[in-house]
CSV table of C-alpha atoms and ligand atoms in Angstrom, one decimal:
chain,number,residue,atom,x,y,z
A,1,UNK,CA,-30.8,107.4,-21.3
A,2,UNK,CA,-28.4,110.1,-19.9
A,3,UNK,CA,-25.3,110.5,-22.1
A,4,UNK,CA,-22.3,108.4,-20.8
A,5,UNK,CA,-20.0,110.4,-18.5
A,6,UNK,CA,-16.6,111.1,-20.0
A,7,UNK,CA,-13.7,109.1,-18.6
A,8,UNK,CA,-12.0,110.6,-15.6
A,9,UNK,CA,-8.7,112.2,-16.8
A,10,UNK,CA,-7.4,112.3,-13.2
A,11,UNK,CA,-7.9,108.5,-12.8
A,12,UNK,CA,-4.8,106.8,-11.2
A,13,UNK,CA,-6.4,103.4,-10.5
A,14,UNK,CA,-4.0,100.6,-11.3
A,15,UNK,CA,-1.0,102.9,-11.9
A,16,UNK,CA,2.1,101.7,-10.2
A,17,UNK,CA,3.6,104.8,-8.5
A,18,UNK,CA,7.0,104.8,-6.8
A,19,UNK,CA,7.0,107.4,-3.8
A,20,UNK,CA,10.3,108.3,-2.2
A,21,UNK,CA,10.1,109.8,1.4
A,22,UNK,CA,6.9,107.8,1.9
A,23,UNK,CA,7.4,107.1,5.5
A,24,UNK,CA,6.1,110.5,6.8
A,25,UNK,CA,4.7,113.9,5.9
A,26,UNK,CA,3.9,114.8,2.3
A,27,UNK,CA,5.0,111.3,1.0
A,28,UNK,CA,2.9,109.4,3.4
A,29,UNK,CA,-0.2,111.6,2.8
A,30,UNK,CA,0.3,111.3,-1.0
A,31,UNK,CA,0.7,107.5,-0.8
A,32,UNK,CA,-2.6,107.2,1.1
A,33,UNK,CA,-4.4,109.7,-1.2
A,34,UNK,CA,-3.3,107.7,-4.2
A,35,UNK,CA,-4.1,104.4,-2.5
A,36,UNK,CA,-7.6,105.6,-1.8
A,37,UNK,CA,-7.9,106.3,-5.6
A,38,UNK,CA,-6.9,102.6,-6.4
A,39,UNK,CA,-3.2,103.2,-7.4
A,40,UNK,CA,-0.5,100.5,-6.7
A,41,UNK,CA,1.9,102.4,-4.5
A,42,UNK,CA,5.6,101.4,-4.1
A,43,UNK,CA,6.8,103.0,-0.9
A,44,UNK,CA,10.5,103.9,-0.5
A,45,UNK,CA,12.5,105.5,2.3
A,46,UNK,CA,15.2,104.3,4.6
A,47,UNK,CA,13.3,102.6,7.3
A,48,UNK,CA,11.4,99.5,6.4
A,49,UNK,CA,9.3,99.3,9.6
A,50,UNK,CA,7.9,102.9,9.1
A,51,UNK,CA,7.1,102.0,5.4
A,52,UNK,CA,5.3,98.8,6.4
A,53,UNK,CA,3.0,100.8,8.6
A,54,UNK,CA,2.2,103.1,5.7
A,55,UNK,CA,1.8,100.0,3.4
A,56,UNK,CA,-0.7,98.5,5.8
A,57,UNK,CA,-2.7,101.8,5.8
A,58,UNK,CA,-2.5,102.0,2.1
A,59,UNK,CA,-4.0,98.5,1.6
A,60,UNK,CA,-6.7,99.6,4.1
A,61,UNK,CA,-7.4,102.6,2.0
A,62,UNK,CA,-8.1,100.7,-1.1
A,63,UNK,CA,-4.6,100.5,-2.9
A,64,UNK,CA,-4.4,98.0,-5.8
A,65,UNK,CA,-1.2,97.0,-4.2
A,66,UNK,CA,1.3,98.4,-1.7
A,67,UNK,CA,5.0,97.3,-1.7
A,68,UNK,CA,7.9,98.5,0.4
A,69,UNK,CA,11.3,99.2,-1.0
A,70,UNK,CA,14.1,100.5,1.5
A,71,UNK,CA,16.1,103.1,-0.2
A,72,UNK,CA,18.7,105.8,0.7
A,73,UNK,CA,18.7,108.3,-2.0
A,74,UNK,CA,22.3,109.5,-1.1
A,75,UNK,CA,23.6,106.0,-2.1
A,76,UNK,CA,23.6,105.3,-5.8
A,77,UNK,CA,23.9,101.6,-5.3
A,78,UNK,CA,20.9,101.7,-3.0
A,79,UNK,CA,18.9,103.6,-5.6
A,80,UNK,CA,19.8,101.2,-8.4
A,81,UNK,CA,18.9,98.2,-6.2
A,82,UNK,CA,15.7,99.7,-5.0
A,83,UNK,CA,14.5,100.6,-8.5
A,84,UNK,CA,15.4,97.1,-9.7
A,85,UNK,CA,13.2,95.6,-6.9
A,86,UNK,CA,10.4,98.1,-7.6
A,87,UNK,CA,10.3,97.0,-11.3
A,88,UNK,CA,11.0,93.3,-10.8
A,89,UNK,CA,7.5,92.2,-11.5
A,90,UNK,CA,6.0,95.0,-13.5
A,91,UNK,CA,7.1,98.4,-14.8
A,92,UNK,CA,6.4,101.6,-12.9
A,93,UNK,CA,4.0,104.2,-14.4
A,94,UNK,CA,5.1,107.2,-12.3
A,95,UNK,CA,7.6,108.4,-9.7
A,96,UNK,CA,6.8,110.9,-6.9
A,97,UNK,CA,10.4,112.2,-6.2
A,98,UNK,CA,9.6,113.5,-2.7
A,99,UNK,CA,12.4,112.5,-0.3
A,100,UNK,CA,14.0,115.6,1.1
A,101,UNK,CA,15.6,117.1,4.2
A,102,UNK,CA,15.9,120.7,5.5
A,103,UNK,CA,18.1,122.5,7.9
A,104,UNK,CA,18.2,126.1,9.1
A,105,UNK,CA,21.2,128.2,10.1
A,106,UNK,CA,23.1,131.3,8.9
A,107,UNK,CA,25.1,130.8,5.8
A,108,UNK,CA,28.2,132.3,7.4
A,109,UNK,CA,28.2,129.3,9.9
A,110,UNK,CA,27.4,126.7,7.3
A,111,UNK,CA,29.7,123.5,7.5
A,112,UNK,CA,30.9,121.8,4.4
A,113,UNK,CA,29.3,118.5,5.7
A,114,UNK,CA,26.0,120.1,6.2
A,115,UNK,CA,26.0,121.7,2.9
A,116,UNK,CA,26.9,118.5,1.1
A,117,UNK,CA,24.3,116.5,3.2
A,118,UNK,CA,21.4,118.7,2.1
A,119,UNK,CA,22.5,118.7,-1.6
A,120,UNK,CA,23.1,114.8,-1.5
A,121,UNK,CA,19.4,114.3,-0.6
A,122,UNK,CA,17.5,117.1,-2.1
A,123,UNK,CA,19.3,117.6,-5.4
A,124,UNK,CA,21.7,114.7,-6.2
A,125,UNK,CA,19.4,112.1,-4.7
A,126,UNK,CA,16.4,113.3,-6.7
A,127,UNK,CA,18.5,113.2,-9.8
A,128,UNK,CA,19.7,109.6,-9.2
A,129,UNK,CA,16.2,108.3,-8.5
A,130,UNK,CA,14.7,110.0,-11.6
A,131,UNK,CA,17.6,108.7,-13.7
A,132,UNK,CA,17.3,105.2,-12.5
A,133,UNK,CA,13.5,105.1,-13.1
A,134,UNK,CA,13.7,106.8,-16.5
A,135,UNK,CA,16.3,104.1,-17.5
A,136,UNK,CA,13.8,101.5,-16.9
A,137,UNK,CA,11.3,103.3,-19.1
A,138,UNK,CA,13.6,103.8,-22.0
A,139,UNK,CA,14.9,100.2,-21.8
A,140,UNK,CA,11.3,99.0,-21.8
A,141,UNK,CA,10.4,101.4,-24.7
A,142,UNK,CA,7.6,103.0,-22.7
A,143,UNK,CA,7.0,106.4,-21.2
A,144,UNK,CA,6.3,107.6,-17.6
A,145,UNK,CA,5.7,110.5,-15.3
A,146,UNK,CA,7.9,112.1,-12.8
A,147,UNK,CA,6.9,114.7,-10.2
A,148,UNK,CA,9.7,116.3,-8.3
A,149,UNK,CA,8.7,117.9,-4.9
A,150,UNK,CA,10.6,121.2,-4.9
A,151,UNK,CA,9.5,124.2,-2.8
A,152,UNK,CA,8.8,127.8,-3.1
A,153,UNK,CA,12.2,128.2,-1.7
A,154,UNK,CA,13.5,127.0,-5.1
A,155,UNK,CA,12.0,130.1,-6.6
A,156,UNK,CA,12.4,132.7,-4.0
A,157,UNK,CA,14.7,133.1,-0.9
A,158,UNK,CA,14.4,133.4,2.8
A,159,UNK,CA,17.1,133.8,5.5
A,160,UNK,CA,18.9,130.9,7.0
A,161,UNK,CA,18.0,128.2,4.6
A,162,UNK,CA,20.6,128.8,1.9
A,163,UNK,CA,21.6,125.1,1.2
A,164,UNK,CA,18.0,124.1,1.0
A,165,UNK,CA,17.1,127.0,-1.3
A,166,UNK,CA,20.0,126.3,-3.5
A,167,UNK,CA,19.2,122.5,-3.7
A,168,UNK,CA,15.5,123.2,-4.5
A,169,UNK,CA,16.4,125.8,-7.1
A,170,UNK,CA,18.6,123.1,-8.7
A,171,UNK,CA,15.7,120.7,-8.6
A,172,UNK,CA,13.6,123.2,-10.5
A,173,UNK,CA,16.2,123.6,-13.1
A,174,UNK,CA,16.8,119.8,-13.2
A,175,UNK,CA,13.0,119.4,-13.9
A,176,UNK,CA,13.4,121.6,-17.0
A,177,UNK,CA,16.6,120.0,-18.2
A,178,UNK,CA,15.2,116.5,-17.9
A,179,UNK,CA,11.9,117.5,-19.4
A,180,UNK,CA,13.7,118.7,-22.5
A,181,UNK,CA,15.8,115.5,-22.9
A,182,UNK,CA,13.2,113.0,-22.0
A,183,UNK,CA,10.1,114.3,-23.9
A,184,UNK,CA,11.2,112.2,-27.0
A,185,UNK,CA,11.0,109.1,-24.7
A,186,UNK,CA,7.4,109.8,-23.7
A,187,UNK,CA,8.5,110.9,-20.2
A,188,UNK,CA,6.9,113.9,-18.6
A,189,UNK,CA,8.6,115.6,-15.6
A,190,UNK,CA,7.2,118.5,-13.6
A,191,UNK,CA,7.9,120.0,-10.3
A,192,UNK,CA,5.5,120.8,-7.5
A,193,UNK,CA,6.5,123.8,-5.4
A,194,UNK,CA,4.7,123.7,-2.0
A,195,UNK,CA,4.6,126.6,0.3
A,196,UNK,CA,4.6,126.0,4.0
A,197,UNK,CA,2.5,123.0,4.8
A,198,UNK,CA,1.4,122.3,8.3
A,199,UNK,CA,2.6,118.9,9.6
A,200,UNK,CA,3.2,117.4,13.0
A,201,UNK,CA,6.9,118.5,12.8
A,202,UNK,CA,6.3,122.2,12.4
A,203,UNK,CA,2.8,122.7,14.2
A,204,UNK,CA,4.6,124.0,17.3
A,205,UNK,CA,6.6,126.6,15.4
A,206,UNK,CA,3.6,127.9,13.6
A,207,UNK,CA,1.8,128.4,16.8
A,208,UNK,CA,4.6,130.9,18.0
A,209,UNK,CA,4.6,134.6,17.3
A,210,UNK,CA,7.3,134.2,14.7
A,211,UNK,CA,5.2,131.4,13.0
A,212,UNK,CA,2.0,133.5,13.0
A,213,UNK,CA,4.0,136.5,11.6
A,214,UNK,CA,5.0,134.3,8.7
A,215,UNK,CA,1.5,133.2,8.1
A,216,UNK,CA,0.4,136.8,7.9
A,217,UNK,CA,2.7,137.3,4.9
A,218,UNK,CA,0.8,134.6,2.9
A,219,UNK,CA,-1.9,136.3,0.8
A,220,UNK,CA,-4.4,133.6,1.8
A,221,UNK,CA,-3.3,134.1,5.4
A,222,UNK,CA,-3.1,130.5,6.2
A,223,UNK,CA,-0.8,127.5,6.0
A,224,UNK,CA,-1.4,124.7,3.5
A,225,UNK,CA,-2.8,121.5,4.6
A,226,UNK,CA,-1.5,118.3,3.2
A,227,UNK,CA,-4.8,117.9,1.4
A,228,UNK,CA,-4.3,121.1,-0.5
A,229,UNK,CA,-1.6,119.2,-2.5
A,230,UNK,CA,-4.0,116.4,-3.6
A,231,UNK,CA,-5.5,118.1,-6.7
A,232,UNK,CA,-2.2,119.4,-8.0
A,233,UNK,CA,-0.5,116.0,-7.4
A,234,UNK,CA,-3.3,114.2,-9.3
A,235,UNK,CA,-3.0,116.7,-12.2
A,236,UNK,CA,0.6,116.1,-12.6
A,237,UNK,CA,0.5,112.3,-12.0
A,238,UNK,CA,-2.5,111.4,-14.1
A,239,UNK,CA,-3.3,111.8,-17.8
A,240,UNK,CA,-5.0,115.1,-16.9
A,241,UNK,CA,-1.5,116.6,-17.1
A,242,UNK,CA,-0.5,114.9,-20.3
A,243,UNK,CA,0.3,118.3,-22.0
A,244,UNK,CA,2.5,119.4,-19.2
A,245,UNK,CA,6.3,118.8,-19.0
A,246,UNK,CA,9.0,121.0,-17.5
A,247,UNK,CA,6.4,123.0,-15.5
A,248,UNK,CA,6.7,124.3,-12.0
A,249,UNK,CA,3.4,124.2,-10.2
A,250,UNK,CA,3.3,126.3,-7.0
A,251,UNK,CA,0.8,125.4,-4.3
A,252,UNK,CA,1.4,128.2,-1.8
A,253,UNK,CA,-1.7,130.2,-0.9
A,254,UNK,CA,-0.2,133.0,-3.0
A,255,UNK,CA,3.0,133.2,-0.9
A,256,UNK,CA,5.2,133.7,-4.1
A,257,UNK,CA,3.1,136.7,-5.0
A,258,UNK,CA,3.2,138.3,-1.6
A,259,UNK,CA,3.7,142.1,-1.9
A,260,UNK,CA,7.1,143.6,-1.7
B,301,NAI,P1,9.3,114.7,6.2
B,301,NAI,O1,10.6,114.9,7.0
B,301,NAI,O2,8.1,114.4,6.9
B,301,NAI,O3,9.6,113.6,5.1
B,301,NAI,C1,10.7,113.4,4.3
B,301,NAI,C2,10.8,112.0,3.8
B,301,NAI,O4,12.1,111.9,3.1
B,301,NAI,C3,10.8,110.9,5.0
B,301,NAI,O5,10.1,109.9,4.6
B,301,NAI,C4,12.3,110.5,5.1
B,301,NAI,O6,12.5,109.3,5.6
B,301,NAI,C5,12.7,110.7,3.6
B,301,NAI,N1,14.2,110.8,3.5
B,301,NAI,C6,15.1,111.7,4.0
B,301,NAI,N2,16.3,111.5,3.7
B,301,NAI,C7,16.3,110.3,2.9
B,301,NAI,C8,17.2,109.6,2.2
B,301,NAI,N3,18.5,109.9,2.3
B,301,NAI,N4,16.8,108.5,1.4
B,301,NAI,C9,15.5,108.2,1.4
B,301,NAI,N5,14.6,108.8,2.0
B,301,NAI,C10,14.9,109.9,2.8
B,301,NAI,O7,9.2,116.0,5.4
B,301,NAI,P2,8.1,116.6,4.3
B,301,NAI,O8,7.7,117.9,4.9
B,301,NAI,O9,7.0,115.5,4.2
B,301,NAI,O10,8.9,116.7,3.1
B,301,NAI,C11,8.7,116.0,1.8
B,301,NAI,C12,9.2,116.9,0.7
B,301,NAI,O11,8.5,118.1,0.6
B,301,NAI,C13,10.7,117.3,0.9
B,301,NAI,O12,11.4,117.3,-0.4
B,301,NAI,C14,10.6,118.7,1.3
B,301,NAI,O13,11.7,119.5,1.0
B,301,NAI,C15,9.3,119.1,0.5
B,301,NAI,N6,8.6,120.3,1.0
B,301,NAI,C16,8.0,120.3,2.3
B,301,NAI,C17,7.3,121.5,2.7
B,301,NAI,C18,6.7,121.6,4.1
B,301,NAI,O14,6.2,122.6,4.5
B,301,NAI,N7,6.6,120.4,4.7
B,301,NAI,C19,7.3,122.7,1.9
B,301,NAI,C20,7.9,122.6,0.6
B,301,NAI,C21,8.6,121.4,0.2
C-alpha cells in the first residue's frame, strides 16, 4: 500500500468566499477559479445581471454554490445589507476584497470629486466591507480570512495615477493595521499586490509603443495573466497561508525590483 497522501493545504472546497468586484476582470476570474476548486462563491458588485452571468459560469465550473449579492462599496448601508444577505443562511469563511476603480491624469488637474471617488471605492469601500464581514465573525465567535487586492502602485509610484496610488498605499497600511487588531479574533488579513495584468480593458494599450515600453521595464518582460494570480490567491485564502497575516504579496513579474 502506498502511504496516504497528505491533505491538500490549499483546499478551498466548501469554503464560502465573498468576492467583491466579481462581475469582471480579476474578481470574475478568481470566482471561477475558486468555483472550479469547489468553493461556494458569493458574488458581489453593483449590477445583478452581470453577476448572474458569472454565477451561472461558476456553477458550471463546479462551485459548491454561487450566490449573487448586489453591493455598492461606497455606500455603508449597501455594504451592511449585502453582508447581512451573504451571511443569512451560513457564515462566510473568507472575503476577497477586490472591488476597485482607477483613473489617470496629472495631479495638478485632479478634481476633488475625482479624488474622493477613487478613495471612496479603493480605500474606504475596502475598509467598510472588511469591517462588516469581520463583525459577523467576531459576533459568531469564529475566525476568517481577508485578502485585499492592492497593487504595486501601493508600494511604488508612477506618473498620473496619484489618487489610485495613494488609495492603494492606504489599503496596504490598512491590511497591516487590521491584521494587528484582528489576529486575536482568529482573523487573518493579507494584501495581494498585482503588477500589470492583461485584461480585455487594457489589451489595446499594451499593444501600443508606450505599452510595450512599459512591458520592457518588467524584469520578466511580460504582463501578468489572470491565471498568474491563482496560486498566490489560493495561498492567501486557504489554510496553506495560516501563518500569514499583515503580509503584502507582490505578484508582478519582478516589476517592483526593476533596476533604477
Ligand atoms: P475591473 O474594472 O475589471 O473590475 C472591477 C470590479 O469592481 C468590477 O466588478 C466593478 O463592478 C467593481 N466595482 C467598481 N466600483 C464598485 C463599487 N462602488 N461597488 C461595488 N463594486 C464595484 O478591474 P480589475 O482589473 O479586475 O480590478 C480588480 C482589482 O484589482 C481592483 O482593486 C484593481 O485596483 C486591482 N488591480 C488591478 C490590476 C490590473 O492590472 N488589472 C493591477 C493591480 C491591481
